[in-house]
């Protein structure tokens, strides 16, 4: 079970890192892809990270 928790925490970390990188691209002027697509990407990556983090914290509380 600890392997599953590690995997979920790792996935949530990857989602949050991707969201941060998309946010940094969003801050730069004249960047491709368009800002609308970057905004959607930030929302999807942030919500995926939040869901996987909450799921892993829930499983951690249930196990202990």
Short mmCIF file of C-alpha atoms in Angstrom, two decimals:
data_model
loop_
_atom_site.label_atom_id
_atom_site.label_comp_id
_atom_site.label_asym_id
_atom_site.label_seq_id
_atom_site.Cartn_x
_atom_site.Cartn_y
_atom_site.Cartn_z
CA UNK A 1 0.00 0.00 0.00
CA UNK A 2 2.91 2.33 0.62
CA UNK A 3 3.88 1.97 -3.05
CA UNK A 4 0.46 3.21 -4.10
CA UNK A 5 0.72 6.18 -1.75
CA UNK A 6 4.19 7.03 -3.05
CA UNK A 7 2.92 6.82 -6.61
CA UNK A 8 -0.04 9.11 -5.87
CA UNK A 9 2.17 11.67 -4.10
CA UNK A 10 4.64 11.52 -7.00
CA UNK A 11 1.85 12.02 -9.57
CA UNK A 12 0.45 14.98 -7.64
CA UNK A 13 3.92 16.51 -7.47
CA UNK A 14 4.32 16.10 -11.23
CA UNK A 15 0.95 17.77 -11.80
CA UNK A 16 1.90 20.71 -9.59
CA UNK A 17 5.29 21.09 -11.28
CA UNK A 18 3.56 21.09 -14.67
CA UNK A 19 1.12 23.72 -13.43
CA UNK A 20 3.99 25.91 -12.21
CA UNK A 21 5.81 25.60 -15.53
CA UNK A 22 2.64 26.50 -17.43
CA UNK A 23 2.18 29.50 -15.13
CA UNK A 24 5.74 30.66 -15.80
CA UNK A 25 5.11 30.40 -19.55
CA UNK A 26 1.85 32.31 -19.06
CA UNK A 27 3.78 35.21 -17.51
CA UNK A 28 6.05 35.68 -20.54
CA UNK A 29 4.85 38.00 -23.31
CA UNK A 30 4.38 36.67 -26.83
CA UNK A 31 4.60 32.99 -26.00
CA UNK A 32 3.26 30.01 -27.93
CA UNK A 33 0.79 28.31 -27.20
CA UNK A 34 -1.79 31.06 -26.70
CA UNK A 35 -2.59 32.25 -23.20
CA UNK A 36 -6.08 30.74 -23.38
CA UNK A 37 -4.61 27.27 -23.85
CA UNK A 38 -2.05 27.84 -21.10
CA UNK A 39 -4.84 28.91 -18.75
CA UNK A 40 -6.78 25.72 -19.51
CA UNK A 41 -3.61 23.67 -19.01
CA UNK A 42 -3.01 25.29 -15.61
CA UNK A 43 -6.57 24.53 -14.52
CA UNK A 44 -6.38 20.89 -15.62
CA UNK A 45 -2.96 20.27 -14.08
CA UNK A 46 -3.87 22.05 -10.84
CA UNK A 47 -7.12 20.17 -10.41
CA UNK A 48 -5.42 16.87 -11.23
CA UNK A 49 -2.74 17.60 -8.65
CA UNK A 50 -5.32 18.59 -6.06
CA UNK A 51 -7.44 15.48 -6.64
CA UNK A 52 -4.48 13.12 -6.48
CA UNK A 53 -3.11 14.86 -3.37
CA UNK A 54 -6.47 14.66 -1.59
CA UNK A 55 -6.86 11.01 -2.57
CA UNK A 56 -3.40 10.16 -1.29
CA UNK A 57 -3.98 12.04 1.98
CA UNK A 58 -7.31 10.26 2.42
CA UNK A 59 -5.67 6.87 1.88
CA UNK A 60 -2.88 7.82 4.27
CA UNK A 61 -5.42 8.68 6.98
CA UNK A 62 -7.39 5.47 6.39
CA UNK A 63 -4.29 3.28 6.63
CA UNK A 64 -3.03 4.80 9.89
#
